[in-house]
Short mmCIF file of C-alpha atoms and ligand atoms in Angstrom, two decimals:
data_model
loop_
_atom_site.label_atom_id
_atom_site.label_comp_id
_atom_site.label_asym_id
_atom_site.label_seq_id
_atom_site.Cartn_x
_atom_site.Cartn_y
_atom_site.Cartn_z
CA MET A 21 31.22 15.96 -3.46
CA PHE A 22 27.71 14.68 -2.74
CA GLU A 23 26.21 13.39 0.50
CA ILE A 24 23.66 10.56 0.54
CA ARG A 25 21.38 9.68 3.48
CA GLN A 26 18.76 7.00 4.07
CA PHE A 27 15.35 7.59 2.50
CA ILE A 28 12.71 6.54 5.02
CA ASP A 29 9.01 7.38 4.95
CA GLY A 30 9.59 9.97 2.23
CA GLU A 31 12.35 11.81 4.11
CA ASP A 32 16.14 12.01 3.89
CA VAL A 33 17.42 10.64 7.18
CA PRO A 34 21.04 10.91 8.42
CA SER A 35 22.52 7.89 10.18
CA ALA A 36 21.78 8.10 13.91
CA SER A 37 25.28 6.82 14.71
CA GLY A 38 26.93 9.44 12.51
CA VAL A 39 28.82 6.67 10.68
CA THR A 40 29.50 7.38 7.01
CA PHE A 41 31.47 5.71 4.23
CA GLU A 42 33.05 6.96 1.01
CA ASP A 43 31.79 6.55 -2.54
CA VAL A 44 34.78 6.20 -4.86
CA ASP A 45 35.03 6.88 -8.60
CA PRO A 46 36.47 3.61 -9.95
CA ALA A 47 38.04 5.40 -12.90
CA THR A 48 40.24 7.64 -10.75
CA GLY A 49 40.18 6.10 -7.27
CA LYS A 50 39.07 9.49 -5.92
CA VAL A 51 36.32 9.98 -3.34
CA ILE A 52 33.25 11.55 -4.97
CA GLY A 53 30.68 11.32 -2.18
CA ILE A 54 29.88 10.50 1.43
CA VAL A 55 27.16 8.01 2.31
CA HIS A 56 25.43 7.66 5.68
CA GLU A 57 25.46 4.05 6.88
CA ALA A 58 22.22 2.64 8.24
CA GLY A 59 22.31 0.79 11.55
CA ARG A 60 19.61 -1.46 12.98
CA ALA A 61 17.55 1.59 14.04
CA GLU A 62 17.30 2.95 10.49
CA VAL A 63 16.52 -0.48 9.05
CA ASP A 64 13.77 -0.96 11.66
CA ALA A 65 12.36 2.47 10.80
CA ALA A 66 12.42 1.76 7.06
CA VAL A 67 10.66 -1.61 7.48
CA ALA A 68 8.08 -0.02 9.81
CA ALA A 69 7.41 2.77 7.28
CA ALA A 70 6.98 0.21 4.52
CA ARG A 71 4.57 -1.83 6.68
CA GLU A 72 2.53 1.26 7.53
CA ALA A 73 2.28 2.30 3.86
CA LEU A 74 0.96 -1.13 2.86
CA THR A 75 -2.31 -0.53 4.63
CA GLY A 76 -2.30 3.25 4.15
CA PRO A 77 -2.90 5.29 0.99
CA TRP A 78 -0.85 2.92 -1.17
CA GLY A 79 -2.85 -0.15 -0.16
CA ARG A 80 -6.10 1.67 -0.87
CA LEU A 81 -5.02 3.10 -4.21
CA PRO A 82 -6.99 1.68 -7.18
CA THR A 83 -4.77 -0.36 -9.50
CA GLU A 84 -5.24 2.12 -12.37
CA ARG A 85 -3.90 4.96 -10.21
CA ARG A 86 -0.97 2.87 -9.04
CA MET A 87 -0.12 2.04 -12.64
CA ALA A 88 -0.34 5.72 -13.61
CA LEU A 89 2.13 6.62 -10.85
CA LEU A 90 4.59 4.01 -12.07
CA HIS A 91 4.32 5.40 -15.60
CA GLN A 92 5.11 8.82 -14.13
CA VAL A 93 8.17 7.38 -12.38
CA ALA A 94 9.37 6.06 -15.77
CA ALA A 95 8.72 9.40 -17.46
CA ARG A 96 10.55 11.29 -14.72
CA ILE A 97 13.63 9.05 -15.03
CA GLU A 98 13.64 9.95 -18.72
CA GLN A 99 13.25 13.65 -17.99
CA ARG A 100 16.20 13.48 -15.59
CA PHE A 101 18.13 11.15 -17.95
CA ASP A 102 21.39 13.13 -17.90
CA GLU A 103 21.48 13.23 -14.09
CA PHE A 104 20.88 9.48 -13.83
CA LEU A 105 23.47 8.87 -16.52
CA ALA A 106 26.18 10.95 -14.84
CA ALA A 107 25.43 9.41 -11.42
CA GLU A 108 25.57 5.84 -12.76
CA CYS A 109 28.73 6.42 -14.76
CA LEU A 110 30.53 8.18 -11.91
CA ASP A 111 29.66 5.37 -9.49
CA THR A 112 30.64 2.55 -11.86
CA GLY A 113 33.07 4.12 -14.36
CA LYS A 114 31.10 2.57 -17.23
CA PRO A 115 31.13 4.50 -20.52
CA ALA A 116 28.18 6.81 -21.13
CA SER A 117 27.76 5.14 -24.53
CA LEU A 118 26.83 1.91 -22.69
CA ALA A 119 24.76 3.31 -19.82
CA SER A 120 22.77 5.61 -22.12
CA ARG A 121 21.78 2.62 -24.30
CA ILE A 122 21.15 0.03 -21.59
CA ASP A 123 21.17 1.03 -17.92
CA ILE A 124 19.13 4.22 -17.85
CA PRO A 125 16.52 3.26 -20.49
CA ARG A 126 15.97 -0.04 -18.64
CA GLY A 127 15.52 1.94 -15.41
CA ALA A 128 12.44 3.52 -17.00
CA ALA A 129 11.29 0.42 -18.92
CA ASN A 130 11.25 -1.69 -15.75
CA PHE A 131 8.46 0.48 -14.36
CA ARG A 132 6.47 0.72 -17.60
CA ILE A 133 6.44 -2.96 -18.49
CA PHE A 134 5.23 -4.17 -15.11
CA ALA A 135 2.68 -1.36 -14.78
CA ASP A 136 1.22 -2.54 -18.08
CA LEU A 137 1.50 -6.27 -17.40
CA VAL A 138 -0.08 -6.30 -13.96
CA LYS A 139 -3.49 -5.37 -15.34
CA ASN A 140 -3.53 -8.51 -17.47
CA VAL A 141 -2.47 -11.26 -15.10
CA PRO A 142 -5.09 -14.02 -15.22
CA THR A 143 -5.91 -16.23 -12.26
CA GLU A 144 -7.58 -19.63 -12.45
CA SER A 145 -11.08 -20.72 -11.50
CA PHE A 146 -12.63 -24.21 -11.24
CA MET A 147 -16.16 -25.47 -10.73
CA LEU A 148 -16.13 -28.51 -8.44
CA ASP A 149 -18.86 -31.18 -8.62
CA THR A 150 -20.24 -31.85 -5.14
CA PRO A 151 -22.43 -34.80 -3.97
CA ASP A 152 -25.46 -32.53 -3.55
CA GLY A 153 -25.20 -31.58 -7.20
CA GLU A 154 -24.96 -27.84 -6.44
CA GLY A 155 -21.22 -27.60 -6.88
CA ALA A 156 -18.60 -25.21 -5.55
CA LEU A 157 -16.78 -22.40 -7.29
CA ASN A 158 -13.06 -22.02 -6.70
CA TYR A 159 -11.26 -18.91 -7.78
CA ALA A 160 -7.82 -17.51 -7.06
CA LEU A 161 -6.95 -14.00 -5.99
CA ARG A 162 -3.55 -12.35 -6.05
CA ARG A 163 -2.64 -10.15 -3.13
CA PRO A 164 0.61 -8.18 -2.54
CA LYS A 165 3.19 -10.21 -0.66
CA GLY A 166 3.87 -7.30 1.74
CA VAL A 167 7.17 -5.61 2.57
CA ILE A 168 9.87 -6.58 0.08
CA ALA A 169 13.58 -6.23 0.82
CA VAL A 170 15.53 -5.53 -2.38
CA VAL A 171 19.28 -6.19 -1.99
CA CYS A 172 21.28 -5.12 -5.05
CA PRO A 173 24.75 -5.49 -6.61
CA TRP A 174 26.96 -2.82 -8.20
CA ASN A 175 27.33 -3.92 -11.79
CA LEU A 176 24.06 -2.59 -13.27
CA PRO A 177 22.81 -0.62 -10.27
CA LEU A 178 19.73 1.17 -11.62
CA LEU A 179 18.77 -1.60 -14.05
CA LEU A 180 18.88 -4.40 -11.50
CA MET A 181 17.26 -2.41 -8.69
CA THR A 182 14.30 -1.25 -10.81
CA TRP A 183 13.95 -4.76 -12.26
CA LYS A 184 12.80 -5.73 -8.73
CA VAL A 185 11.18 -2.49 -7.55
CA GLY A 186 9.05 -2.11 -10.72
CA PRO A 187 7.12 -5.39 -10.37
CA ALA A 188 7.09 -5.23 -6.56
CA LEU A 189 5.33 -1.86 -6.60
CA ALA A 190 3.12 -2.82 -9.55
CA CYS A 191 1.75 -5.66 -7.41
CA GLY A 192 0.99 -3.26 -4.54
CA ASN A 193 3.90 -4.14 -2.26
CA THR A 194 6.14 -1.65 -0.51
CA VAL A 195 9.92 -1.91 -0.63
CA VAL A 196 13.07 -1.28 1.34
CA VAL A 197 16.05 -1.15 -1.02
CA LYS A 198 19.67 -1.76 -0.01
CA PRO A 199 21.85 -0.68 -2.95
CA SER A 200 25.42 -1.84 -3.15
CA GLU A 201 27.80 0.16 -0.98
CA GLU A 202 29.79 0.77 -4.19
CA THR A 203 26.92 2.36 -6.13
CA PRO A 204 24.40 4.20 -3.95
CA HIS A 205 23.83 7.15 -6.25
CA THR A 206 21.04 6.25 -8.72
CA THR A 207 18.94 4.65 -5.97
CA ALA A 208 19.16 7.94 -4.06
CA LEU A 209 18.07 9.80 -7.21
CA LEU A 210 15.13 7.43 -7.64
CA ALA A 211 14.01 8.25 -4.10
CA GLY A 212 13.74 11.89 -5.18
CA VAL A 213 11.72 10.85 -8.22
CA MET A 214 9.26 8.94 -6.02
CA ASN A 215 8.54 12.09 -4.04
CA GLU A 216 8.35 14.25 -7.15
CA VAL A 217 5.63 12.16 -8.78
CA GLY A 218 3.68 11.68 -5.55
CA VAL A 219 4.28 8.04 -4.64
CA PRO A 220 2.97 7.92 -1.06
CA ARG A 221 5.46 8.09 1.80
CA GLY A 222 6.83 4.75 2.98
CA VAL A 223 6.24 2.90 -0.31
CA PHE A 224 9.86 3.23 -1.44
CA ASN A 225 12.55 3.31 1.26
CA VAL A 226 16.31 3.09 0.97
CA VAL A 227 18.93 2.05 3.51
CA HIS A 228 22.62 2.32 2.71
CA GLY A 229 25.50 0.27 3.99
CA PHE A 230 27.41 -2.97 3.62
CA GLY A 231 26.40 -6.63 3.83
CA PRO A 232 27.51 -8.56 6.93
CA ASP A 233 26.95 -6.75 10.27
CA SER A 234 25.45 -3.85 8.38
CA ALA A 235 22.32 -2.72 6.55
CA GLY A 236 22.26 -5.72 4.15
CA GLU A 237 22.23 -8.35 6.88
CA TYR A 238 19.86 -6.37 9.13
CA LEU A 239 17.39 -5.87 6.28
CA ALA A 240 17.45 -9.33 4.70
CA GLY A 241 17.08 -11.04 8.10
CA HIS A 242 14.47 -8.61 9.40
CA PRO A 243 11.36 -10.31 10.86
CA GLY A 244 9.16 -7.56 9.40
CA VAL A 245 10.12 -8.40 5.82
CA ASP A 246 7.82 -10.71 3.83
CA GLY A 247 10.13 -11.44 0.89
CA VAL A 248 13.76 -10.88 -0.03
CA THR A 249 14.73 -10.40 -3.65
CA PHE A 250 18.49 -10.48 -4.04
CA THR A 251 20.95 -10.17 -6.89
CA GLY A 252 24.59 -10.88 -6.20
CA GLU A 253 27.15 -13.57 -5.54
CA SER A 254 26.02 -17.13 -4.87
CA ILE A 255 27.86 -17.22 -1.54
CA THR A 256 26.02 -14.07 -0.41
CA GLY A 257 22.78 -15.80 -1.39
CA SER A 258 23.65 -18.63 1.01
CA ALA A 259 24.28 -16.14 3.84
CA ILE A 260 21.00 -14.34 3.14
CA MET A 261 19.11 -17.65 3.10
CA ALA A 262 20.52 -18.48 6.51
CA GLY A 263 19.33 -15.09 7.80
CA CYS A 264 15.87 -15.68 6.33
CA ALA A 265 15.50 -19.18 7.76
CA PRO A 266 14.35 -18.23 11.29
CA HIS A 267 11.42 -16.24 9.89
CA VAL A 268 10.81 -18.55 6.88
CA THR A 269 11.06 -15.47 4.66
CA GLN A 270 10.64 -16.26 0.97
CA VAL A 271 13.53 -15.51 -1.35
CA SER A 272 14.06 -14.83 -5.04
CA PHE A 273 17.72 -15.03 -6.03
CA GLU A 274 19.64 -14.04 -9.16
CA LEU A 275 23.19 -15.22 -8.45
CA GLY A 276 26.54 -15.79 -10.10
CA GLY A 277 27.40 -17.44 -13.40
CA LYS A 278 30.25 -19.01 -15.35
CA ASN A 279 28.53 -18.93 -18.66
CA PRO A 280 29.56 -20.81 -21.80
CA GLY A 281 29.57 -19.37 -25.30
CA ILE A 282 29.51 -22.11 -27.95
CA VAL A 283 30.67 -21.30 -31.47
CA PHE A 284 29.89 -24.01 -34.03
CA ALA A 285 31.74 -24.15 -37.34
CA ASP A 286 28.41 -23.58 -39.10
CA CYS A 287 27.91 -20.16 -37.47
CA ASP A 288 27.91 -16.78 -39.14
CA LEU A 289 31.45 -15.97 -38.04
CA ASP A 290 31.14 -12.18 -38.04
CA LYS A 291 28.00 -12.34 -35.91
CA ALA A 292 29.57 -14.86 -33.56
CA LEU A 293 32.66 -12.72 -33.13
CA GLU A 294 30.72 -9.53 -32.50
CA GLY A 295 28.37 -11.23 -30.02
CA THR A 296 31.13 -13.08 -28.20
CA MET A 297 33.13 -9.88 -27.98
CA ARG A 298 30.21 -8.09 -26.30
CA SER A 299 29.43 -11.01 -24.05
CA VAL A 300 33.00 -11.14 -22.74
CA PHE A 301 33.92 -7.46 -22.49
CA ALA A 302 30.71 -5.42 -22.07
CA ASN A 303 30.69 -3.49 -18.79
CA CYS A 304 34.34 -4.55 -18.37
CA GLY A 305 33.17 -8.16 -18.02
CA GLN A 306 31.03 -7.34 -14.99
CA VAL A 307 27.79 -8.86 -16.24
CA CYS A 308 26.41 -11.98 -14.60
CA LEU A 309 25.25 -13.21 -18.03
CA GLY A 310 28.68 -12.65 -19.56
CA THR A 311 30.70 -15.37 -21.26
CA GLU A 312 33.87 -16.45 -19.46
CA ARG A 313 34.17 -19.84 -21.19
CA VAL A 314 34.24 -19.79 -24.99
CA TYR A 315 34.12 -23.12 -26.85
CA VAL A 316 34.98 -22.94 -30.57
CA GLN A 317 34.62 -25.85 -32.98
CA ARG A 318 38.08 -26.88 -34.12
CA PRO A 319 38.02 -25.78 -37.80
CA LEU A 320 37.36 -22.18 -36.69
CA PHE A 321 39.48 -22.14 -33.57
CA ASP A 322 42.71 -20.39 -34.66
CA ASP A 323 40.99 -17.80 -36.80
CA PHE A 324 38.38 -17.08 -34.10
CA VAL A 325 40.98 -16.61 -31.35
CA GLU A 326 43.10 -14.33 -33.51
CA ARG A 327 40.14 -12.14 -34.51
CA LEU A 328 38.68 -12.01 -30.98
CA ALA A 329 42.08 -10.90 -29.66
CA LYS A 330 42.35 -8.21 -32.31
CA THR A 331 38.98 -6.70 -31.38
CA ALA A 332 39.85 -6.93 -27.65
CA GLU A 333 43.03 -4.95 -28.36
CA GLU A 334 40.94 -2.25 -30.04
CA LEU A 335 38.96 -1.56 -26.83
CA ARG A 336 39.75 1.92 -25.54
CA PRO A 337 39.83 2.51 -21.75
CA GLY A 338 39.05 6.05 -20.69
CA ALA A 339 36.80 8.46 -18.84
CA TRP A 340 33.08 7.67 -18.88
CA ASN A 341 32.20 10.91 -20.70
CA ASP A 342 34.90 10.63 -23.37
CA GLU A 343 33.15 9.56 -26.58
CA THR A 344 36.09 7.39 -27.64
CA THR A 345 35.91 5.25 -24.46
CA THR A 346 34.70 1.70 -25.08
CA ILE A 347 35.72 0.01 -21.80
CA GLY A 348 35.61 1.25 -18.21
CA PRO A 349 37.44 0.14 -15.06
CA LEU A 350 36.54 -2.56 -12.56
CA ILE A 351 34.35 -1.43 -9.70
CA SER A 352 36.85 -1.36 -6.83
CA ALA A 353 40.42 -1.93 -5.76
CA THR A 354 39.30 -5.13 -4.01
CA HIS A 355 37.63 -6.46 -7.12
CA ARG A 356 40.65 -5.52 -9.23
CA ALA A 357 42.91 -7.48 -6.87
CA LYS A 358 40.59 -10.49 -7.26
CA VAL A 359 40.60 -10.29 -11.07
CA LEU A 360 44.38 -9.79 -11.23
CA GLY A 361 44.68 -12.79 -8.91
CA TYR A 362 42.97 -14.90 -11.60
CA TYR A 363 45.26 -13.40 -14.26
CA LYS A 364 48.20 -14.65 -12.16
CA GLN A 365 46.62 -18.06 -11.53
CA ALA A 366 46.02 -18.50 -15.26
CA LEU A 367 49.70 -17.92 -15.96
CA GLU A 368 50.74 -20.29 -13.19
CA ALA A 369 48.37 -22.93 -14.56
CA GLY A 370 50.12 -22.77 -17.93
CA ALA A 371 47.74 -20.61 -19.96
CA THR A 372 48.77 -19.06 -23.22
CA VAL A 373 47.98 -15.37 -22.81
CA VAL A 374 46.69 -14.44 -26.25
CA THR A 375 46.21 -10.83 -25.26
CA GLY A 376 46.22 -8.69 -22.09
CA GLY A 377 46.96 -10.26 -18.73
CA GLY A 378 47.96 -7.09 -16.92
CA VAL A 379 47.20 -3.45 -16.30
CA PRO A 380 46.92 -0.84 -19.09
CA ASP A 381 49.00 2.34 -19.27
CA LEU A 382 46.73 5.29 -18.67
CA PRO A 383 47.19 9.04 -18.36
CA ASP A 384 47.91 10.47 -14.89
CA ASP A 385 44.30 11.49 -14.17
CA LEU A 386 43.17 7.84 -14.49
CA ALA A 387 46.26 6.15 -13.07
CA GLY A 388 44.65 5.71 -9.62
CA GLY A 389 41.64 3.88 -11.10
CA HIS A 390 40.84 0.17 -11.02
CA TRP A 391 41.90 -0.71 -14.57
CA VAL A 392 42.84 -4.08 -16.03
CA GLN A 393 43.55 -5.20 -19.57
CA PRO A 394 40.99 -7.19 -21.56
CA THR A 395 42.43 -10.68 -21.48
CA ILE A 396 42.08 -13.89 -23.49
CA TRP A 397 43.61 -17.22 -22.56
CA THR A 398 43.88 -20.55 -24.30
CA GLY A 399 45.42 -23.83 -23.20
CA LEU A 400 44.04 -24.13 -19.66
CA ALA A 401 42.89 -27.47 -18.28
CA ASP A 402 39.12 -27.81 -17.79
CA ASP A 403 39.61 -27.96 -14.03
CA ALA A 404 41.80 -24.84 -13.73
CA ALA A 405 40.35 -22.21 -11.38
CA PRO A 406 40.04 -19.47 -14.06
CA VAL A 407 37.92 -21.90 -16.10
CA ARG A 408 35.71 -23.00 -13.20
CA GLU A 409 35.24 -19.96 -10.96
CA GLU A 410 33.33 -16.77 -11.69
CA ILE A 411 35.90 -14.01 -12.24
CA PHE A 412 33.57 -11.14 -13.19
CA GLY A 413 36.26 -9.35 -15.20
CA PRO A 414 37.04 -8.62 -18.88
CA CYS A 415 38.48 -12.03 -19.64
CA CYS A 416 37.71 -15.44 -21.09
CA HIS A 417 39.27 -18.80 -21.80
CA VAL A 418 38.84 -20.13 -25.34
CA ARG A 419 38.95 -23.90 -25.89
CA PRO A 420 38.50 -25.99 -29.03
CA PHE A 421 35.93 -28.81 -29.30
CA ASP A 422 35.05 -31.40 -31.91
CA ASP A 423 31.39 -32.35 -31.61
CA GLU A 424 28.06 -31.42 -30.10
CA ASP A 425 27.98 -34.05 -27.33
CA GLU A 426 31.46 -33.08 -26.19
CA VAL A 427 30.68 -29.35 -26.00
CA VAL A 428 27.36 -29.83 -24.22
CA ALA A 429 29.14 -31.90 -21.57
CA LEU A 430 31.87 -29.25 -21.21
CA ALA A 431 29.36 -26.41 -21.03
CA ASN A 432 27.33 -28.18 -18.34
CA ASP A 433 30.35 -29.16 -16.26
CA THR A 434 29.88 -26.31 -13.77
CA ARG A 435 28.05 -25.66 -10.53
CA TYR A 436 26.50 -22.58 -12.15
CA GLY A 437 23.54 -22.51 -14.54
CA LEU A 438 22.66 -18.95 -15.45
CA ALA A 439 23.08 -18.33 -19.19
CA GLY A 440 24.58 -19.69 -22.39
CA ALA A 441 25.11 -18.37 -25.92
CA VAL A 442 25.03 -20.67 -28.95
CA TRP A 443 26.29 -19.57 -32.37
CA THR A 444 25.11 -21.70 -35.29
CA GLU A 445 23.13 -21.30 -38.52
CA ASN A 446 21.78 -24.86 -38.17
CA LEU A 447 18.28 -24.51 -36.74
CA ALA A 448 17.94 -28.11 -35.60
CA ARG A 449 21.26 -27.91 -33.80
CA ALA A 450 20.26 -24.63 -32.17
CA HIS A 451 17.10 -26.18 -30.70
CA ARG A 452 18.90 -29.37 -29.63
CA VAL A 453 21.74 -27.61 -27.86
CA ALA A 454 19.50 -24.95 -26.26
CA ALA A 455 17.38 -27.71 -24.74
CA ARG A 456 20.39 -29.62 -23.42
CA LEU A 457 22.22 -26.71 -21.77
CA GLU A 458 21.75 -26.55 -18.00
CA ALA A 459 21.06 -22.81 -17.93
CA GLY A 460 18.06 -20.65 -17.16
CA ILE A 461 18.60 -18.49 -20.25
CA VAL A 462 19.98 -19.54 -23.64
CA TRP A 463 20.62 -17.06 -26.42
CA VAL A 464 21.03 -18.34 -29.98
CA ASN A 465 22.91 -16.03 -32.36
CA SER A 466 22.51 -13.19 -29.86
CA TRP A 467 23.46 -12.19 -26.35
CA PHE A 468 21.65 -10.12 -23.69
CA LEU A 469 18.72 -9.57 -26.07
CA ARG A 470 16.02 -8.97 -23.50
CA ASP A 471 12.25 -9.32 -23.69
CA LEU A 472 11.06 -8.37 -20.20
CA ARG A 473 8.01 -10.64 -20.47
CA THR A 474 10.17 -13.79 -20.44
CA PRO A 475 11.33 -15.87 -17.45
CA PHE A 476 14.74 -14.78 -16.18
CA GLY A 477 16.84 -16.62 -13.62
CA GLY A 478 19.36 -19.33 -13.03
CA MET A 479 19.57 -23.06 -12.38
CA LYS A 480 21.92 -24.77 -9.90
CA HIS A 481 24.00 -22.25 -7.89
CA SER A 482 22.88 -19.40 -10.15
CA GLY A 483 19.59 -18.70 -8.48
CA ILE A 484 16.25 -19.55 -6.99
CA GLY A 485 13.07 -18.74 -8.87
CA ARG A 486 12.37 -16.77 -12.01
CA GLU A 487 11.41 -13.15 -12.48
CA GLY A 488 10.20 -11.38 -15.63
CA GLY A 489 6.68 -11.03 -17.00
CA VAL A 490 4.11 -13.05 -15.07
CA HIS A 491 6.93 -14.87 -13.26
CA SER A 492 7.69 -11.70 -11.32
CA PHE A 493 4.11 -11.70 -10.15
CA GLU A 494 4.57 -15.25 -8.81
CA PHE A 495 7.08 -13.89 -6.33
CA TYR A 496 5.63 -10.47 -5.60
CA THR A 497 2.11 -11.70 -4.86
CA GLU A 498 0.52 -14.30 -2.63
CA LEU A 499 -2.01 -16.47 -4.39
CA LYS A 500 -5.15 -17.16 -2.37
CA ASN A 501 -7.88 -19.63 -3.31
CA VAL A 502 -11.50 -18.85 -2.43
CA CYS A 503 -13.92 -21.80 -2.44
CA ILE A 504 -17.64 -20.94 -2.49
CA LYS A 505 -20.13 -23.73 -1.92
CA LEU A 506 -23.09 -23.00 -4.15
P1 NAD B 6 27.57 -9.31 -3.51
O1 NAD B 6 26.89 -10.59 -3.29
O2 NAD B 6 28.92 -9.11 -2.93
O3 NAD B 6 26.71 -8.09 -2.97
C1 NAD B 6 25.40 -7.85 -3.42
C2 NAD B 6 24.64 -7.09 -2.35
O4 NAD B 6 24.49 -7.92 -1.21
C3 NAD B 6 25.31 -5.81 -1.89
O5 NAD B 6 24.32 -4.84 -1.70
C4 NAD B 6 25.93 -6.24 -0.57
O6 NAD B 6 26.12 -5.17 0.33
C5 NAD B 6 24.90 -7.21 -0.06
N1 NAD B 6 25.39 -8.20 0.90
C6 NAD B 6 26.61 -8.76 0.99
N2 NAD B 6 26.65 -9.66 1.99
C7 NAD B 6 25.41 -9.66 2.56
C8 NAD B 6 24.82 -10.38 3.64
N3 NAD B 6 25.51 -11.27 4.35
N4 NAD B 6 23.52 -10.14 3.93
C9 NAD B 6 22.80 -9.25 3.21
N5 NAD B 6 23.32 -8.53 2.19
C10 NAD B 6 24.60 -8.75 1.85
O7 NAD B 6 27.58 -9.10 -5.09
P2 NAD B 6 28.29 -7.95 -5.93
O8 NAD B 6 29.76 -8.13 -5.78
O9 NAD B 6 27.66 -6.67 -5.55
O10 NAD B 6 27.84 -8.31 -7.42
C11 NAD B 6 28.53 -9.22 -8.22
C12 NAD B 6 27.89 -10.57 -8.17
O11 NAD B 6 26.52 -10.46 -8.48
C13 NAD B 6 28.44 -11.55 -9.17
O12 NAD B 6 28.56 -12.80 -8.56
C14 NAD B 6 27.38 -11.62 -10.24
O13 NAD B 6 27.36 -12.78 -11.01
C15 NAD B 6 26.15 -11.45 -9.44
N6 NAD B 6 25.05 -10.94 -10.27
C16 NAD B 6 24.08 -11.82 -10.65
C17 NAD B 6 23.05 -11.38 -11.48
C18 NAD B 6 21.96 -12.30 -11.97
O14 NAD B 6 21.01 -11.81 -12.58
N7 NAD B 6 22.07 -13.60 -11.76
C19 NAD B 6 23.01 -10.05 -11.87
C20 NAD B 6 24.04 -9.19 -11.45
C21 NAD B 6 25.05 -9.66 -10.64
O1 6OD B 7 18.18 -7.85 -17.86
C1 6OD B 7 17.83 -8.18 -16.73
O2 6OD B 7 16.64 -8.11 -16.36
C2 6OD B 7 18.83 -8.68 -15.78
N1 6OD B 7 18.34 -9.11 -14.58
C3 6OD B 7 20.13 -8.68 -16.11
C4 6OD B 7 21.16 -9.14 -15.28
C5 6OD B 7 22.44 -8.89 -15.60
C6 6OD B 7 23.51 -9.30 -14.76
O3 6OD B 7 24.53 -8.70 -14.61
#
């Protein structure tokens, strides 16, 4: 049983109120740790420490030295790989085979890439003609935005937290992180890493707790915060925006999705099946980029559904450290109730349940966990709730279509606009459809293939702004123009 406290100004700090909450292993339902909840006092202290560090040693550190420290953070995550892996898998239940390929390596890569990129960000300059003929030189400078609040979800805890902290620190900001109440563990480990490699006190701070009336709300609405970067549900984004409004705090939001996967009859069927399978079931369907609406061109439809169902039935639930495990549990009992609610609604709305739809049989040691069966439906109306609302579980609805115009209209008929996957061997079609999809990210013949230099974010209710590569620097810096009359 572990105990996690706030990390403020380089120190572990217990909650002043003495209030704690439990960290639960989603695979068993058993309590694995105790977490101290931050109140307003701890959030104030964390923001004050971050403000102080901005102008202290961190603010005065030459860029090269700052970059070197971030490389050391990455190296230290790799040295402590097994600890990060166990912590992430215990908190989320995800199989080690997944987290060791994606979550933990990205935790390190998110520091390296932005440390390298920040040295090469160009800014513009213009020579202005003036009536006296002497001219004026304009040039732009980038300065850190200040204290950044980083509010994180539970599905890819280390990956998504470092995706924000890496560029924020690379730009010279300081951060206060609020991990999800479900998954506090790897953020606490990262705090230890910051001290080990000598990141100055106050640069990286962590407050633990919930959202409303707790650390999340206090932090995101704090007047001492200069920017809030948030990943989570769209409705939470609205609440955070309202909290930011009085102080006109800038926001960067990566929000929910209801992403389409489009399988054209001219696709490479094996590739399309493998990619769709991953995009629906990876991380037990708890990936914002995941596909919950699959559209298959009619000639392929029956064969595709049958083969997708067969591979779904081959997924093996189990303990995170069992090498045969290929699917983990949902994060919490509450989330499981929500997903099972959609399973029920799908039935009531007349879906054909091609596979799954319930709860798997598991051995006694896992019976208390938050398990659900991988599930595939067909036959739902386009306006049924399971087709329109983000479920965030291991499930999808598969629907036939006839032509390109029809499927583009279906794919875009959603308030979300995060990602889309298109499966076709016709290059012209790939470009046409990618351009027409209302989504911030379109993958063609792939899914979740990431190049961290590219813009990442959502349209419509799926987000505000883009991060990734130089786009991260747009949010994490303030651009200042200097005009010099010559
Ligand atoms: P969530 O919105 O419930 O919680 C995210 C974080 O916000 C948590 O730390 C929570 O404590 C905090 N929070 C909740 N209410 C708050 C409030 N009023 N003020 C301040 N903080 C508050 O999301 P979740 O359930 O943790 O994650 C799942 C959701 O995240 C899904 O909707 C998913 O699509 C989305 N997501 C999006 C992306 C993306 O890149 N677009 C990535 C991952 C997850
Ligand atoms: O890969 C990333 O950088 C990223 N932000 C992924 C988001 C996944 C959502 O669950």
